[in-house]
PDB file of C-alpha atoms in Angstrom:
ATOM      1  CA  MET I1295      99.046  76.494  79.689  1.00 67.00           C
ATOM      2  CA  GLU I1296     101.891  77.518  82.070  1.00 82.00           C
ATOM      3  CA  ARG I1297     101.735  80.163  84.416  1.00 89.00           C
ATOM      4  CA  ILE I1298     103.896  82.240  86.968  1.00 94.00           C
ATOM      5  CA  PRO I1299     101.236  82.567  90.408  1.00 95.00           C
ATOM      6  CA  ILE I1300     100.694  86.054  91.672  1.00 97.00           C
ATOM      7  CA  LEU I1301      99.620  86.506  95.330  1.00 96.00           C
ATOM      8  CA  LYS I1302      98.251  89.208  97.382  1.00 96.00           C
ATOM      9  CA  VAL I1303      99.689  89.362 100.744  1.00 93.00           C
ATOM     10  CA  GLY I1304      98.382  92.090 102.554  1.00 92.00           C
ATOM     11  CA  GLU I1305      98.230  95.760 100.396  1.00 92.00           C
ATOM     12  CA  PHE I1306     101.240  93.424  97.948  1.00 96.00           C
ATOM     13  CA  LEU I1307     101.588  91.224  95.067  1.00 97.00           C
ATOM     14  CA  LEU I1308     104.143  88.703  95.440  1.00 97.00           C
ATOM     15  CA  VAL I1309     105.809  86.945  92.203  1.00 97.00           C
ATOM     16  CA  SER I1310     108.197  84.276  92.797  1.00 95.00           C
ATOM     17  CA  ILE I1311     109.859  82.631  89.803  1.00 95.00           C
ATOM     18  CA  GLN I1312     110.645  79.302  90.684  1.00 90.00           C
ATOM     19  CA  VAL I1313     111.118  77.857  86.754  1.00 91.00           C
ATOM     20  CA  ASP I1314     113.663  78.780  83.871  1.00 91.00           C
ATOM     21  CA  MET I1315     111.337  81.357  81.834  1.00 91.00           C
ATOM     22  CA  HIS I1316     110.798  81.339  78.525  1.00 91.00           C
ATOM     23  CA  ASP I1317     110.073  83.881  76.732  1.00 91.00           C
ATOM     24  CA  ARG I1318     106.666  83.717  76.013  1.00 92.00           C
ATOM     25  CA  LEU I1319     106.336  83.017  79.489  1.00 94.00           C
ATOM     26  CA  VAL I1320     107.751  86.038  80.656  1.00 93.00           C
ATOM     27  CA  LEU I1321     105.434  88.145  78.454  1.00 93.00           C
ATOM     28  CA  SER I1322     102.431  86.267  79.752  1.00 95.00           C
ATOM     29  CA  LEU I1323     103.603  87.241  83.349  1.00 96.00           C
ATOM     30  CA  GLN I1324     104.016  90.990  82.336  1.00 95.00           C
ATOM     31  CA  ASP I1325     100.196  90.819  81.020  1.00 96.00           C
ATOM     32  CA  ASP I1326      99.182  88.914  83.863  1.00 97.00           C
ATOM     33  CA  LEU I1327     101.041  91.507  86.662  1.00 97.00           C
ATOM     34  CA  THR I1328      99.665  94.508  85.180  1.00 97.00           C
ATOM     35  CA  ALA I1329      96.169  92.674  85.032  1.00 97.00           C
ATOM     36  CA  GLN I1330      96.181  91.914  88.842  1.00 97.00           C
ATOM     37  CA  VAL I1331      97.935  95.218  89.977  1.00 97.00           C
ATOM     38  CA  VAL I1332      94.796  97.146  88.437  1.00 97.00           C
ATOM     39  CA  VAL I1333      91.878  94.345  89.869  1.00 97.00           C
ATOM     40  CA  SER I1334      93.860  94.689  93.438  1.00 96.00           C
ATOM     41  CA  ARG I1335      94.569  98.148  93.392  1.00 95.00           C
ATOM     42  CA  ALA I1336      97.844  96.684  95.018  1.00 96.00           C
ATOM     43  CA  LYS I1337     100.543  99.487  96.554  1.00 95.00           C
ATOM     44  CA  GLY I1338     103.542  97.390  96.011  1.00 96.00           C
ATOM     45  CA  VAL I1339     104.674  94.857  93.878  1.00 97.00           C
ATOM     46  CA  LEU I1340     107.899  91.935  95.112  1.00 97.00           C
ATOM     47  CA  ILE I1341     109.397  89.896  92.379  1.00 97.00           C
ATOM     48  CA  ASP I1342     111.118  87.030  93.960  1.00 97.00           C
ATOM     49  CA  ILE I1343     114.141  86.006  91.553  1.00 97.00           C
ATOM     50  CA  SER I1344     116.263  83.910  94.277  1.00 96.00           C
ATOM     51  CA  ALA I1345     115.494  80.716  92.164  1.00 95.00           C
ATOM     52  CA  LEU I1346     116.273  82.055  89.367  1.00 96.00           C
ATOM     53  CA  ASP I1347     120.012  80.771  87.874  1.00 95.00           C
ATOM     54  CA  MET I1348     120.095  83.001  84.730  1.00 96.00           C
ATOM     55  CA  VAL I1349     119.191  86.866  83.978  1.00 95.00           C
ATOM     56  CA  ASP I1350     119.661  87.580  80.026  1.00 93.00           C
ATOM     57  CA  SER I1351     118.854  91.063  78.460  1.00 90.00           C
ATOM     58  CA  PHE I1352     115.568  89.934  77.580  1.00 91.00           C
ATOM     59  CA  ILE I1353     114.827  89.123  81.260  1.00 93.00           C
ATOM     60  CA  GLY I1354     116.665  91.805  82.459  1.00 93.00           C
ATOM     61  CA  ARG I1355     114.450  94.433  79.837  1.00 91.00           C
ATOM     62  CA  MET I1356     111.243  92.855  81.406  1.00 93.00           C
ATOM     63  CA  LEU I1357     111.919  93.175  84.910  1.00 95.00           C
ATOM     64  CA  GLY I1358     112.831  96.980  83.916  1.00 95.00           C
ATOM     65  CA  ASN I1359     109.222  96.806  81.596  1.00 94.00           C
ATOM     66  CA  MET I1360     107.445  95.117  84.729  1.00 96.00           C
ATOM     67  CA  ALA I1361     108.596  98.302  87.095  1.00 96.00           C
ATOM     68  CA  ALA I1362     107.970 100.868  84.671  1.00 95.00           C
ATOM     69  CA  MET I1363     103.945  99.759  83.994  1.00 96.00           C
ATOM     70  CA  THR I1364     103.123  99.137  87.596  1.00 96.00           C
ATOM     71  CA  ARG I1365     104.549 102.600  88.745  1.00 94.00           C
ATOM     72  CA  ALA I1366     102.592 103.874  86.411  1.00 95.00           C
ATOM     73  CA  LEU I1367      99.575 102.146  87.482  1.00 96.00           C
ATOM     74  CA  GLY I1368     100.400 103.293  91.018  1.00 94.00           C
ATOM     75  CA  ALA I1369     102.751 100.562  92.515  1.00 96.00           C
ATOM     76  CA  GLU I1370     106.170 100.443  93.032  1.00 95.00           C
ATOM     77  CA  THR I1371     107.939  97.348  92.213  1.00 96.00           C
ATOM     78  CA  VAL I1372     111.122  95.182  94.239  1.00 97.00           C
ATOM     79  CA  VAL I1373     113.396  93.079  92.631  1.00 97.00           C
ATOM     80  CA  VAL I1374     114.329  90.982  95.389  1.00 97.00           C
ATOM     81  CA  GLY I1375     116.885  87.721  96.218  1.00 97.00           C
ATOM     82  CA  MET I1376     119.400  88.038  92.697  1.00 97.00           C
ATOM     83  CA  GLN I1377     121.556  85.229  93.382  1.00 97.00           C
ATOM     84  CA  PRO I1378     125.084  86.549  93.662  1.00 97.00           C
ATOM     85  CA  ALA I1379     126.558  84.664  90.360  1.00 98.00           C
ATOM     86  CA  VAL I1380     123.671  86.337  88.422  1.00 97.00           C
ATOM     87  CA  ALA I1381     124.361  89.834  89.451  1.00 96.00           C
ATOM     88  CA  ILE I1382     128.197  89.531  88.537  1.00 97.00           C
ATOM     89  CA  THR I1383     127.190  88.624  85.267  1.00 97.00           C
ATOM     90  CA  ILE I1384     124.728  90.813  84.585  1.00 95.00           C
ATOM     91  CA  VAL I1385     127.377  93.006  85.041  1.00 94.00           C
ATOM     92  CA  GLU I1386     129.631  92.384  82.579  1.00 94.00           C
ATOM     93  CA  LEU I1387     126.769  91.996  80.292  1.00 93.00           C
ATOM     94  CA  GLY I1388     126.328  95.496  80.282  1.00 91.00           C
ATOM     95  CA  LEU I1389     122.185  95.160  82.147  1.00 89.00           C
ATOM     96  CA  VAL I1390     121.796  97.880  83.881  1.00 85.00           C
ATOM     97  CA  LEU I1391     118.533  97.533  85.659  1.00 86.00           C
ATOM     98  CA  THR I1392     118.517 101.420  86.455  1.00 79.00           C
ATOM     99  CA  ASP I1393     114.363 102.224  87.433  1.00 81.00           C
ATOM    100  CA  VAL I1394     114.677  98.822  89.189  1.00 92.00           C
ATOM    101  CA  ARG I1395     114.191  98.792  93.039  1.00 95.00           C
ATOM    102  CA  THR I1396     116.122  95.875  94.313  1.00 96.00           C
ATOM    103  CA  ALA I1397     116.123  93.958  97.780  1.00 97.00           C
ATOM    104  CA  ILE I1398     118.378  91.389  99.228  1.00 97.00           C
ATOM    105  CA  ASN I1399     115.218  89.374  99.967  1.00 96.00           C
ATOM    106  CA  VAL I1400     111.799  88.684 100.263  1.00 95.00           C
ATOM    107  CA  ASP I1401     111.276  90.683 104.041  1.00 96.00           C
ATOM    108  CA  LYS I1402     113.671  93.317 103.231  1.00 97.00           C
ATOM    109  CA  GLY I1403     112.063  94.104 100.110  1.00 97.00           C
ATOM    110  CA  MET I1404     108.155  93.977 101.923  1.00 96.00           C
ATOM    111  CA  ALA I1405     110.095  96.511 104.449  1.00 96.00           C
ATOM    112  CA  LEU I1406     111.305  98.648 101.288  1.00 96.00           C
ATOM    113  CA  LEU I1407     108.061  99.269  99.983  1.00 96.00           C
ATOM    114  CA  GLN I1408     106.123  99.793 103.161  1.00 95.00           C
ATOM    115  CA  ASN I1409     108.310 102.987 103.374  1.00 94.00           C
ATOM    116  CA  LEU I1410     107.655 103.687 100.058  1.00 91.00           C
ATOM    117  CA  LEU I1411     104.492 103.441 100.630  1.00 89.00           C
ATOM    118  CA  ASN I1412     104.506 105.588 104.378  1.00 88.00           C
ATOM    119  CA  GLU I1413     106.783 108.435 102.685  1.00 85.00           C
ATOM    120  CA  SER I1414     104.285 108.408  99.690  1.00 78.00           C
ATOM    121  CA  SER I1415     101.130 109.151 102.327  1.00 75.00           C
ATOM    122  CA  VAL I1416     102.894 112.104 103.688  1.00 70.00           C
ATOM    123  CA  ILE I1417     103.628 113.457 100.782  1.00 66.00           C
ATOM    124  CA  ASP I1418      99.722 113.192  99.893  1.00 65.00           C
ATOM    125  CA  SER I1419      98.621 114.625 102.903  1.00 64.00           C
ATOM    126  CA  HIS I1420     100.749 117.643 102.774  1.00 64.00           C
ATOM    127  CA  GLU I1421      99.338 118.190  99.524  1.00 60.00           C
ATOM    128  CA  PHE I1422      95.950 117.803 100.792  1.00 57.00           C
ATOM    129  CA  HIS I1423      97.017 119.937 103.611  1.00 58.00           C
ATOM    130  CA  GLU I1424      97.729 122.812 100.882  1.00 52.00           C
ATOM    131  CA  LYS I1425      95.138 122.900  99.118  1.00 46.00           C
TER     132      LYS I1425
ATOM    133  CA  MET N1448     142.400  70.043  71.090  1.00 82.00           C
ATOM    134  CA  ASN N1449     139.907  66.718  71.696  1.00 89.00           C
ATOM    135  CA  SER N1450     136.622  66.932  71.505  1.00 90.00           C
ATOM    136  CA  THR N1451     135.098  64.398  73.934  1.00 90.00           C
ATOM    137  CA  LYS N1452     131.492  65.124  73.527  1.00 95.00           C
ATOM    138  CA  SER N1453     129.255  66.640  71.254  1.00 96.00           C
ATOM    139  CA  ASN N1454     125.874  67.230  70.535  1.00 97.00           C
ATOM    140  CA  THR N1455     123.574  69.363  68.331  1.00 97.00           C
ATOM    141  CA  LEU N1456     120.617  71.146  69.552  1.00 98.00           C
ATOM    142  CA  ALA N1457     117.857  72.648  67.429  1.00 97.00           C
ATOM    143  CA  LEU N1458     116.650  75.850  67.775  1.00 97.00           C
ATOM    144  CA  ARG N1459     113.469  76.960  66.397  1.00 96.00           C
ATOM    145  CA  SER N1460     111.693  78.058  69.583  1.00 95.00           C
ATOM    146  CA  CYS N1461     111.623  80.099  72.455  1.00 93.00           C
ATOM    147  CA  GLU N1462     111.618  77.104  74.463  1.00 95.00           C
ATOM    148  CA  ASP N1463     114.321  75.554  72.442  1.00 97.00           C
ATOM    149  CA  ILE N1464     116.435  78.382  73.916  1.00 96.00           C
ATOM    150  CA  VAL N1465     115.450  77.058  77.297  1.00 96.00           C
ATOM    151  CA  HIS N1466     116.542  73.510  76.763  1.00 97.00           C
ATOM    152  CA  VAL N1467     119.737  74.625  75.340  1.00 98.00           C
ATOM    153  CA  ARG N1468     120.790  77.010  78.051  1.00 97.00           C
ATOM    154  CA  GLN N1469     119.751  74.089  80.668  1.00 97.00           C
ATOM    155  CA  THR N1470     121.873  71.073  78.717  1.00 98.00           C
ATOM    156  CA  VAL N1471     124.975  73.746  78.647  1.00 98.00           C
ATOM    157  CA  ARG N1472     124.024  73.921  82.717  1.00 98.00           C
ATOM    158  CA  THR N1473     124.068  69.979  83.325  1.00 98.00           C
ATOM    159  CA  TRP N1474     127.479  69.312  80.841  1.00 98.00           C
ATOM    160  CA  MET N1475     129.123  72.706  83.253  1.00 98.00           C
ATOM    161  CA  VAL N1476     127.417  71.209  86.519  1.00 98.00           C
ATOM    162  CA  GLU N1477     128.587  67.755  85.250  1.00 97.00           C
ATOM    163  CA  GLN N1478     132.194  69.321  84.732  1.00 97.00           C
ATOM    164  CA  ARG N1479     132.672  71.050  88.127  1.00 97.00           C
ATOM    165  CA  PHE N1480     132.958  74.841  86.367  1.00 98.00           C
ATOM    166  CA  THR N1481     132.477  77.459  89.154  1.00 98.00           C
ATOM    167  CA  LEU N1482     128.930  78.675  89.693  1.00 98.00           C
ATOM    168  CA  VAL N1483     130.049  81.986  88.444  1.00 98.00           C
ATOM    169  CA  ASP N1484     131.803  80.065  85.067  1.00 98.00           C
ATOM    170  CA  GLN N1485     128.138  78.281  84.592  1.00 98.00           C
ATOM    171  CA  THR N1486     126.241  81.843  84.844  1.00 98.00           C
ATOM    172  CA  LYS N1487     128.186  83.579  82.476  1.00 98.00           C
ATOM    173  CA  MET N1488     128.025  81.075  80.178  1.00 98.00           C
ATOM    174  CA  VAL N1489     124.841  79.932  79.638  1.00 98.00           C
ATOM    175  CA  THR N1490     123.987  83.601  79.759  1.00 97.00           C
ATOM    176  CA  ALA N1491     125.863  84.157  76.808  1.00 97.00           C
ATOM    177  CA  THR N1492     124.515  81.029  74.993  1.00 97.00           C
ATOM    178  CA  SER N1493     121.148  82.651  75.828  1.00 96.00           C
ATOM    179  CA  GLU N1494     121.914  86.237  74.443  1.00 94.00           C
ATOM    180  CA  LEU N1495     123.242  83.986  70.894  1.00 95.00           C
ATOM    181  CA  ALA N1496     120.237  81.148  71.001  1.00 95.00           C
ATOM    182  CA  ARG N1497     117.952  84.328  71.100  1.00 93.00           C
ATOM    183  CA  ASN N1498     119.171  86.038  68.416  1.00 91.00           C
ATOM    184  CA  ALA N1499     119.450  82.931  66.361  1.00 93.00           C
ATOM    185  CA  VAL N1500     115.633  82.337  66.967  1.00 93.00           C
ATOM    186  CA  ASP N1501     114.016  85.901  66.894  1.00 91.00           C
ATOM    187  CA  TYR N1502     116.197  87.294  64.166  1.00 89.00           C
ATOM    188  CA  ALA N1503     117.367  84.443  62.020  1.00 91.00           C
ATOM    189  CA  GLY N1504     114.336  82.065  61.356  1.00 93.00           C
ATOM    190  CA  GLY N1505     116.082  79.363  64.014  1.00 94.00           C
ATOM    191  CA  GLY N1506     119.357  77.616  63.739  1.00 96.00           C
ATOM    192  CA  THR N1507     121.149  75.011  65.599  1.00 98.00           C
ATOM    193  CA  ALA N1508     123.214  75.096  68.759  1.00 98.00           C
ATOM    194  CA  GLN N1509     126.009  72.677  68.801  1.00 98.00           C
ATOM    195  CA  LEU N1510     127.839  71.717  72.205  1.00 98.00           C
ATOM    196  CA  GLU N1511     131.334  70.456  72.962  1.00 98.00           C
ATOM    197  CA  LEU N1512     133.132  69.196  75.599  1.00 98.00           C
ATOM    198  CA  LEU N1513     137.114  69.688  74.811  1.00 97.00           C
ATOM    199  CA  GLU N1514     140.323  69.156  75.822  1.00 96.00           C
ATOM    200  CA  GLU N1515     143.601  70.666  75.542  1.00 93.00           C
ATOM    201  CA  SER N1516     147.156  69.795  77.824  1.00 92.00           C
ATOM    202  CA  GLY N1517     144.327  68.815  80.753  1.00 91.00           C
ATOM    203  CA  ARG N1518     142.087  71.789  80.431  1.00 95.00           C
ATOM    204  CA  ILE N1519     138.856  71.161  80.289  1.00 97.00           C
ATOM    205  CA  GLY N1520     136.496  73.559  78.262  1.00 97.00           C
ATOM    206  CA  ILE N1521     132.959  74.318  76.846  1.00 98.00           C
ATOM    207  CA  ARG N1522     132.510  75.037  73.310  1.00 98.00           C
ATOM    208  CA  VAL N1523     128.941  76.145  71.842  1.00 98.00           C
ATOM    209  CA  LEU N1524     128.762  76.897  68.432  1.00 98.00           C
ATOM    210  CA  ILE N1525     125.486  78.339  67.255  1.00 97.00           C
ATOM    211  CA  GLU N1526     124.699  78.456  63.448  1.00 97.00           C
ATOM    212  CA  ASP N1527     121.826  80.256  61.575  1.00 95.00           C
ATOM    213  CA  HIS N1528     120.940  80.686  57.775  1.00 93.00           C
ATOM    214  CA  GLY N1529     119.570  84.104  58.413  1.00 90.00           C
ATOM    215  CA  PRO N1530     120.002  87.538  56.932  1.00 90.00           C
ATOM    216  CA  GLY N1531     123.796  87.379  58.288  1.00 89.00           C
ATOM    217  CA  ILE N1532     125.567  90.818  59.775  1.00 86.00           C
ATOM    218  CA  ALA N1533     126.760  93.371  57.209  1.00 82.00           C
ATOM    219  CA  ASN N1534     129.179  95.040  59.454  1.00 82.00           C
ATOM    220  CA  ILE N1535     130.167  92.735  62.583  1.00 84.00           C
ATOM    221  CA  GLU N1536     132.141  95.667  64.136  1.00 82.00           C
ATOM    222  CA  GLN N1537     129.473  97.910  64.557  1.00 82.00           C
ATOM    223  CA  ALA N1538     127.194  94.734  65.529  1.00 83.00           C
ATOM    224  CA  MET N1539     129.908  94.293  68.447  1.00 84.00           C
ATOM    225  CA  THR N1540     128.987  97.793  69.801  1.00 80.00           C
ATOM    226  CA  ASP N1541     127.114  97.802  72.691  1.00 70.00           C
ATOM    227  CA  GLY N1542     123.736  99.496  72.462  1.00 66.00           C
ATOM    228  CA  PHE N1543     123.950  98.751  68.658  1.00 59.00           C
ATOM    229  CA  THR N1544     120.661  96.838  67.590  1.00 57.00           C
ATOM    230  CA  SER N1545     118.785  95.829  64.693  1.00 51.00           C
ATOM    231  CA  GLY N1546     115.532  94.595  66.504  1.00 52.00           C
ATOM    232  CA  GLN N1547     114.035  95.601  69.903  1.00 48.00           C
ATOM    233  CA  GLY N1548     116.684  94.171  71.698  1.00 48.00           C
ATOM    234  CA  MET N1549     118.881  96.396  74.012  1.00 43.00           C
ATOM    235  CA  GLY N1550     121.841  95.512  71.437  1.00 51.00           C
ATOM    236  CA  LEU N1551     123.619  94.142  74.256  1.00 58.00           C
ATOM    237  CA  GLY N1552     123.656  90.290  72.740  1.00 76.00           C
ATOM    238  CA  LEU N1553     127.174  90.034  70.976  1.00 89.00           C
ATOM    239  CA  GLY N1554     129.402  92.358  72.620  1.00 90.00           C
ATOM    240  CA  GLY N1555     128.021  91.386  76.371  1.00 91.00           C
ATOM    241  CA  SER N1556     128.536  87.968  75.153  1.00 94.00           C
ATOM    242  CA  LYS N1557     132.174  88.401  74.353  1.00 95.00           C
ATOM    243  CA  ARG N1558     132.694  89.786  77.758  1.00 95.00           C
ATOM    244  CA  LEU N1559     130.944  86.680  79.305  1.00 97.00           C
ATOM    245  CA  VAL N1560     133.066  84.157  77.682  1.00 98.00           C
ATOM    246  CA  ASP N1561     137.438  82.905  76.855  1.00 98.00           C
ATOM    247  CA  ASP N1562     137.233  82.476  73.432  1.00 97.00           C
ATOM    248  CA  PHE N1563     134.515  84.231  71.392  1.00 97.00           C
ATOM    249  CA  GLU N1564     134.574  83.949  67.478  1.00 96.00           C
ATOM    250  CA  ILE N1565     132.143  85.229  64.636  1.00 95.00           C
ATOM    251  CA  TRP N1566     131.552  84.483  61.164  1.00 94.00           C
ATOM    252  CA  SER N1567     128.649  86.122  58.734  1.00 92.00           C
ATOM    253  CA  GLU N1568     127.746  86.819  55.441  1.00 91.00           C
ATOM    254  CA  PRO N1569     124.933  89.080  54.450  1.00 91.00           C
ATOM    255  CA  GLY N1570     122.304  86.318  52.985  1.00 92.00           C
ATOM    256  CA  LYS N1571     123.932  83.118  54.157  1.00 93.00           C
ATOM    257  CA  GLY N1572     123.875  83.312  57.817  1.00 93.00           C
ATOM    258  CA  THR N1573     125.899  84.053  61.067  1.00 94.00           C
ATOM    259  CA  ARG N1574     128.083  81.027  63.439  1.00 96.00           C
ATOM    260  CA  VAL N1575     129.019  82.290  66.374  1.00 96.00           C
ATOM    261  CA  SER N1576     131.586  80.233  68.430  1.00 98.00           C
ATOM    262  CA  ILE N1577     131.908  80.939  72.622  1.00 98.00           C
ATOM    263  CA  THR N1578     134.505  78.955  74.657  1.00 98.00           C
ATOM    264  CA  ARG N1579     134.509  79.055  78.710  1.00 98.00           C
ATOM    265  CA  TRP N1580     138.016  77.070  79.524  1.00 98.00           C
ATOM    266  CA  LYS N1581     138.140  76.060  83.561  1.00 95.00           C
TER     267      LYS N1581
END
């Protein structure tokens, strides 16, 4: 069966979408990704959509779902590499990716995740001292 | 308005949605539409094709290459024999949804194309025609 590969890179998971996904493939990615976050104990997820030439409301909703699900499991998700034509189209379509963090490329996305991770560890240690 | 090329594709499964949007993309690349034009038309096609597959038990997508006074256009006609839409005006409103969608399908698709026409009759089905001109 077709699958989108999920790679472990340090503390993060990297998903690079290289094919035009049909709906079932998107749903299986959602299942695989949440399972992998738990198994790998990853603190962050990068979803690279630079090869995706179209994001419709279904794919957009699934990106939002994946961000919310991984957050519930303690990992932040950053969607990286959206093509400009895709950005123009989703805004006109009316799709708002609220709650989905984005970055221009994998490098910037990785840096954003690292920052989020550092911030949360500072907060954790404060909480620890107060107790 | 002349139709210079036509092709009708089945819309039964989610793989068919991918096939239809890829065919629209190929035609638009051949006709050298801009990348933004291609992306808008392909996205609108995907929204409407999904409506037909998910809510109407499938249908067809008829692609047509048009020529009118030297202008080139691509028209996609999505047709189904599903439950139809009782209140089209309401269905065109953002946020309106009969299923689990976000309700961006019809209103959102209309914003992405130059011409948008819809016919629907409850119990008979729905036809939506979208056109993008170069």
